[in-house]
Short mmCIF file of C-alpha atoms in Angstrom, two decimals:
data_model
loop_
_atom_site.label_atom_id
_atom_site.label_comp_id
_atom_site.label_asym_id
_atom_site.label_seq_id
_atom_site.Cartn_x
_atom_site.Cartn_y
_atom_site.Cartn_z
CA ALA A 1 0.00 0.00 0.00
CA GLN A 2 1.21 3.48 -0.84
CA LYS A 3 2.42 5.16 2.30
CA ILE A 4 2.83 8.64 0.86
CA THR A 5 0.46 9.99 -1.77
CA GLN A 6 1.04 13.13 -3.78
CA THR A 7 -1.87 13.55 -6.17
CA GLN A 8 -0.54 16.52 -8.14
CA PRO A 9 2.03 15.49 -10.77
CA GLY A 10 2.49 19.13 -11.77
CA MET A 11 1.48 22.56 -10.53
CA PHE A 12 1.79 26.08 -11.90
CA VAL A 13 1.84 29.23 -9.79
CA GLN A 14 2.25 32.88 -10.59
CA GLU A 15 5.30 34.58 -9.14
CA LYS A 16 4.60 36.18 -5.72
CA GLU A 17 1.49 34.05 -5.20
CA ALA A 18 1.12 31.28 -2.61
CA VAL A 19 0.81 27.61 -3.58
CA THR A 20 -0.20 24.47 -1.71
CA LEU A 21 1.29 21.08 -2.54
CA ASP A 22 -0.79 18.16 -1.30
CA CYS A 23 0.43 15.15 0.62
CA THR A 24 -1.42 12.40 2.46
CA TYR A 25 0.18 9.58 4.36
CA ASP A 26 -0.66 6.22 5.85
CA THR A 27 0.87 4.70 8.96
CA SER A 28 -0.20 2.81 12.05
CA ASP A 29 2.88 3.89 13.99
CA PRO A 30 1.99 6.62 16.52
CA SER A 31 5.48 8.11 16.20
CA TYR A 32 6.46 9.41 12.79
CA GLY A 33 7.98 12.38 11.06
CA LEU A 34 6.87 14.11 7.91
CA PHE A 35 9.31 15.86 5.60
CA TRP A 36 9.31 17.97 2.49
CA TYR A 37 12.31 18.10 0.16
CA LYS A 38 12.99 20.21 -2.90
CA GLN A 39 14.89 18.65 -5.80
CA PRO A 40 16.09 21.07 -8.48
CA SER A 41 17.37 19.86 -11.83
CA SER A 42 20.84 19.40 -10.30
CA GLY A 43 19.45 16.42 -8.37
CA GLU A 44 20.37 17.42 -4.85
CA MET A 45 17.74 16.88 -2.17
CA ILE A 46 17.20 20.09 -0.25
CA PHE A 47 15.51 19.71 3.13
CA LEU A 48 12.68 22.22 3.54
CA ILE A 49 10.62 21.44 6.60
CA TYR A 50 9.90 18.78 9.22
CA GLN A 51 6.80 17.96 11.28
CA GLY A 52 6.82 15.43 14.09
CA SER A 53 3.66 13.48 14.80
CA TYR A 54 3.56 14.76 18.37
CA ASP A 55 4.19 18.38 17.48
CA GLN A 56 1.24 20.51 18.53
CA GLN A 57 1.89 23.37 16.17
CA ASN A 58 2.34 23.42 12.41
CA ALA A 59 5.96 23.70 11.36
CA THR A 60 7.16 26.85 9.62
CA GLU A 61 10.51 27.65 7.99
CA GLY A 62 10.64 31.05 6.34
CA ARG A 63 8.32 30.98 3.32
CA TYR A 64 7.49 27.32 3.90
CA SER A 65 4.78 26.09 6.23
CA LEU A 66 3.35 22.65 6.74
CA ASN A 67 -0.40 22.33 7.16
CA PHE A 68 -0.53 19.28 9.42
CA GLN A 69 -3.97 17.72 9.83
CA LYS A 70 -3.35 14.58 11.84
CA ALA A 71 -6.88 13.21 11.82
CA ARG A 72 -7.01 13.48 8.03
CA LYS A 73 -3.42 12.22 7.70
CA SER A 74 -2.43 15.10 5.53
CA ALA A 75 0.72 17.21 5.51
CA ASN A 76 0.39 19.82 2.80
CA LEU A 77 3.25 22.19 2.03
CA VAL A 78 2.42 25.85 1.61
CA ILE A 79 4.92 28.08 -0.16
CA SER A 80 4.19 31.76 0.22
CA ALA A 81 5.33 34.53 -2.12
CA SER A 82 6.57 32.13 -4.82
CA GLN A 83 9.83 32.93 -6.56
CA LEU A 84 11.16 31.79 -9.92
CA GLY A 85 13.82 29.83 -8.06
CA ASP A 86 11.13 27.73 -6.43
CA SER A 87 10.57 25.87 -9.71
CA ALA A 88 11.62 22.30 -8.92
CA MET A 89 10.38 18.86 -7.98
CA TYR A 90 8.95 18.62 -4.46
CA PHE A 91 8.80 15.39 -2.52
CA CYS A 92 6.79 14.60 0.58
CA ALA A 93 8.29 11.86 2.73
CA MET A 94 7.65 10.05 5.98
CA ARG A 95 9.87 8.37 8.52
CA GLU A 96 8.31 6.02 11.06
CA ALA A 97 9.82 5.93 14.55
CA PRO A 98 12.12 8.79 13.57
CA ASN A 99 14.14 8.77 16.76
CA SER A 100 15.07 5.10 16.47
CA GLY A 101 18.00 5.99 14.22
CA ASN A 102 17.63 3.28 11.60
CA THR A 103 14.38 3.86 9.77
CA PRO A 104 14.53 5.23 6.24
CA LEU A 105 12.45 7.86 4.51
CA VAL A 106 9.63 6.71 2.26
CA PHE A 107 8.90 9.14 -0.55
CA GLY A 108 5.85 10.14 -2.51
CA LYS A 109 5.98 10.38 -6.29
CA GLY A 110 6.59 14.09 -6.20
CA THR A 111 5.02 17.26 -7.59
CA ARG A 112 6.72 19.38 -10.22
CA LEU A 113 6.18 23.04 -9.43
CA SER A 114 6.62 25.65 -12.12
CA VAL A 115 6.63 29.31 -11.15
CA ILE A 116 5.53 31.68 -13.91
CA ALA A 117 6.79 35.25 -14.17
CA GLY B 1 22.26 21.48 8.89
CA ALA B 2 24.51 18.46 8.81
CA VAL B 3 26.68 17.86 5.76
CA VAL B 4 26.85 14.65 3.77
CA SER B 5 29.44 14.47 1.02
CA GLN B 6 29.02 12.10 -1.93
CA HIS B 7 31.56 11.37 -4.68
CA PRO B 8 31.75 11.21 -7.59
CA SER B 9 28.92 13.43 -8.75
CA ARG B 10 28.98 11.94 -12.22
CA VAL B 11 30.57 8.84 -13.68
CA ILE B 12 30.52 7.25 -17.10
CA CYS B 13 31.78 3.70 -17.39
CA LYS B 14 31.88 0.82 -19.81
CA SER B 15 29.59 -2.14 -19.46
CA GLY B 16 31.15 -4.85 -17.29
CA THR B 17 33.25 -2.55 -15.14
CA SER B 18 32.71 -1.72 -11.47
CA VAL B 19 32.03 1.70 -10.01
CA LYS B 20 32.46 2.79 -6.40
CA ILE B 21 30.43 5.61 -4.88
CA GLU B 22 31.43 7.12 -1.54
CA CYS B 23 29.18 8.75 1.04
CA ARG B 24 30.68 10.59 4.00
CA SER B 25 29.09 12.33 6.95
CA LEU B 26 31.38 15.31 7.48
CA ASP B 27 30.41 16.72 10.83
CA PHE B 28 28.58 13.90 12.55
CA GLN B 29 28.77 10.15 12.99
CA ALA B 30 26.32 7.86 11.27
CA THR B 31 26.01 4.22 12.29
CA THR B 32 23.34 3.89 9.62
CA MET B 33 23.21 5.27 6.10
CA PHE B 34 20.62 4.76 3.40
CA TRP B 35 21.16 4.30 -0.33
CA TYR B 36 18.48 5.33 -2.79
CA ARG B 37 18.15 5.05 -6.56
CA GLN B 38 16.16 7.42 -8.73
CA PHE B 39 15.25 6.82 -12.37
CA PRO B 40 14.39 9.82 -14.58
CA LYS B 41 11.14 11.53 -13.64
CA GLN B 42 10.53 9.07 -10.82
CA SER B 43 10.74 9.13 -7.06
CA LEU B 44 13.54 7.93 -4.81
CA MET B 45 13.45 4.22 -4.09
CA LEU B 46 15.30 2.75 -1.13
CA MET B 47 17.90 0.20 -2.20
CA ALA B 48 19.56 -0.72 1.06
CA THR B 49 20.38 0.26 4.60
CA SER B 50 24.06 0.39 5.41
CA ASN B 51 25.07 -0.50 8.97
CA GLU B 52 28.47 0.27 10.44
CA GLY B 53 30.22 -2.91 11.45
CA SER B 54 27.62 -5.30 10.09
CA LYS B 55 26.00 -6.42 6.87
CA ALA B 56 23.77 -4.15 4.88
CA THR B 57 20.06 -4.78 4.66
CA TYR B 58 18.76 -4.86 1.09
CA GLU B 59 15.27 -4.08 -0.11
CA GLN B 60 13.33 -6.71 -1.99
CA GLY B 61 14.44 -6.99 -5.60
CA VAL B 62 17.87 -5.41 -5.05
CA GLU B 63 20.73 -7.80 -5.83
CA LYS B 64 23.21 -7.74 -2.97
CA ASP B 65 25.96 -9.29 -5.09
CA LYS B 66 25.58 -6.57 -7.66
CA PHE B 67 25.31 -3.61 -5.31
CA LEU B 68 28.01 -4.13 -2.70
CA ILE B 69 27.75 -1.93 0.36
CA ASN B 70 30.50 -1.41 2.90
CA HIS B 71 30.15 0.74 5.99
CA ALA B 72 33.75 0.75 7.16
CA SER B 73 33.59 3.55 9.69
CA LEU B 74 31.14 5.82 11.47
CA THR B 75 31.50 8.42 8.73
CA LEU B 76 31.89 6.44 5.51
CA SER B 77 29.66 4.15 3.50
CA THR B 78 30.43 2.96 -0.03
CA LEU B 79 28.25 1.51 -2.74
CA THR B 80 29.99 -0.50 -5.46
CA VAL B 81 28.05 -1.32 -8.60
CA THR B 82 29.73 -4.47 -9.88
CA SER B 83 29.74 -5.58 -13.51
CA ALA B 84 27.68 -2.57 -14.46
CA HIS B 85 25.15 -2.83 -17.27
CA PRO B 86 23.29 -0.07 -19.12
CA GLU B 87 20.15 -0.77 -17.09
CA ASP B 88 22.11 0.22 -13.96
CA SER B 89 22.33 3.75 -15.32
CA SER B 90 20.55 5.88 -12.76
CA PHE B 91 20.92 8.58 -10.12
CA TYR B 92 22.21 7.15 -6.83
CA ILE B 93 21.96 9.17 -3.64
CA CYS B 94 22.88 8.45 -0.06
CA SER B 95 21.50 9.83 3.17
CA ALA B 96 22.46 9.76 6.82
CA PRO B 97 20.25 10.33 9.85
CA MET B 98 20.98 12.80 12.57
CA ALA B 99 18.34 12.68 15.28
CA GLU B 100 14.95 12.60 13.58
CA LYS B 101 16.13 14.15 10.31
CA LEU B 102 17.90 12.72 7.27
CA PHE B 103 20.51 14.59 5.31
CA PHE B 104 21.40 13.74 1.73
CA GLY B 105 24.52 13.68 -0.33
CA SER B 106 24.50 15.49 -3.65
CA GLY B 107 23.97 12.30 -5.63
CA THR B 108 25.86 10.40 -8.33
CA GLN B 109 24.67 10.19 -11.91
CA LEU B 110 25.88 6.85 -13.29
CA SER B 111 25.87 6.26 -17.02
CA VAL B 112 26.88 2.81 -18.26
CA LEU B 113 27.75 2.59 -21.95
#
């Protein structure tokens, strides 16, 4: 069964506008972490934001915020004030028992974001 | 954030040769490292978990004799693609955990001719 689902293969957004990238997840482990990574054409995986399953507040990192709705098992990424440099592939990922040290990340299929001038 | 160094960034080799990819955690120790493979326009798929001082754990469908993993120290894991074939051409990327987060190397683009 798919553990991470990203339903938007591609998204377009106007420069300076906000955009939401969807992510839903599936786990029975009460302890998990949710991640968003940006992958530009160079291939590197750039860490954007992290949300722990026990965190009470939604995570924010500059222009990035994570809309964490635990009951709905969703972890959408919101990018505010989009910039041309935000054009890239975005991956949602989950890590079960994140503090155990030896569990990997499981990735969604990704969403390609294109920012239009 | 923590730094993970991966070399080489790009390698082109002939079919039948072996290629070694190195992954180093520069400012922290990692008893575990993860190796992923990514085909064009696809997501990252976990290949194996590298464990310092013990055997690697391979995901289903990944040939352990073809993709040799060695985790010789707390800061270095290597992936050797043995007897490479064109279908092994892919983007390989390693990651190391620090606390609850994972940090990635810059990846290696392997092209087998």
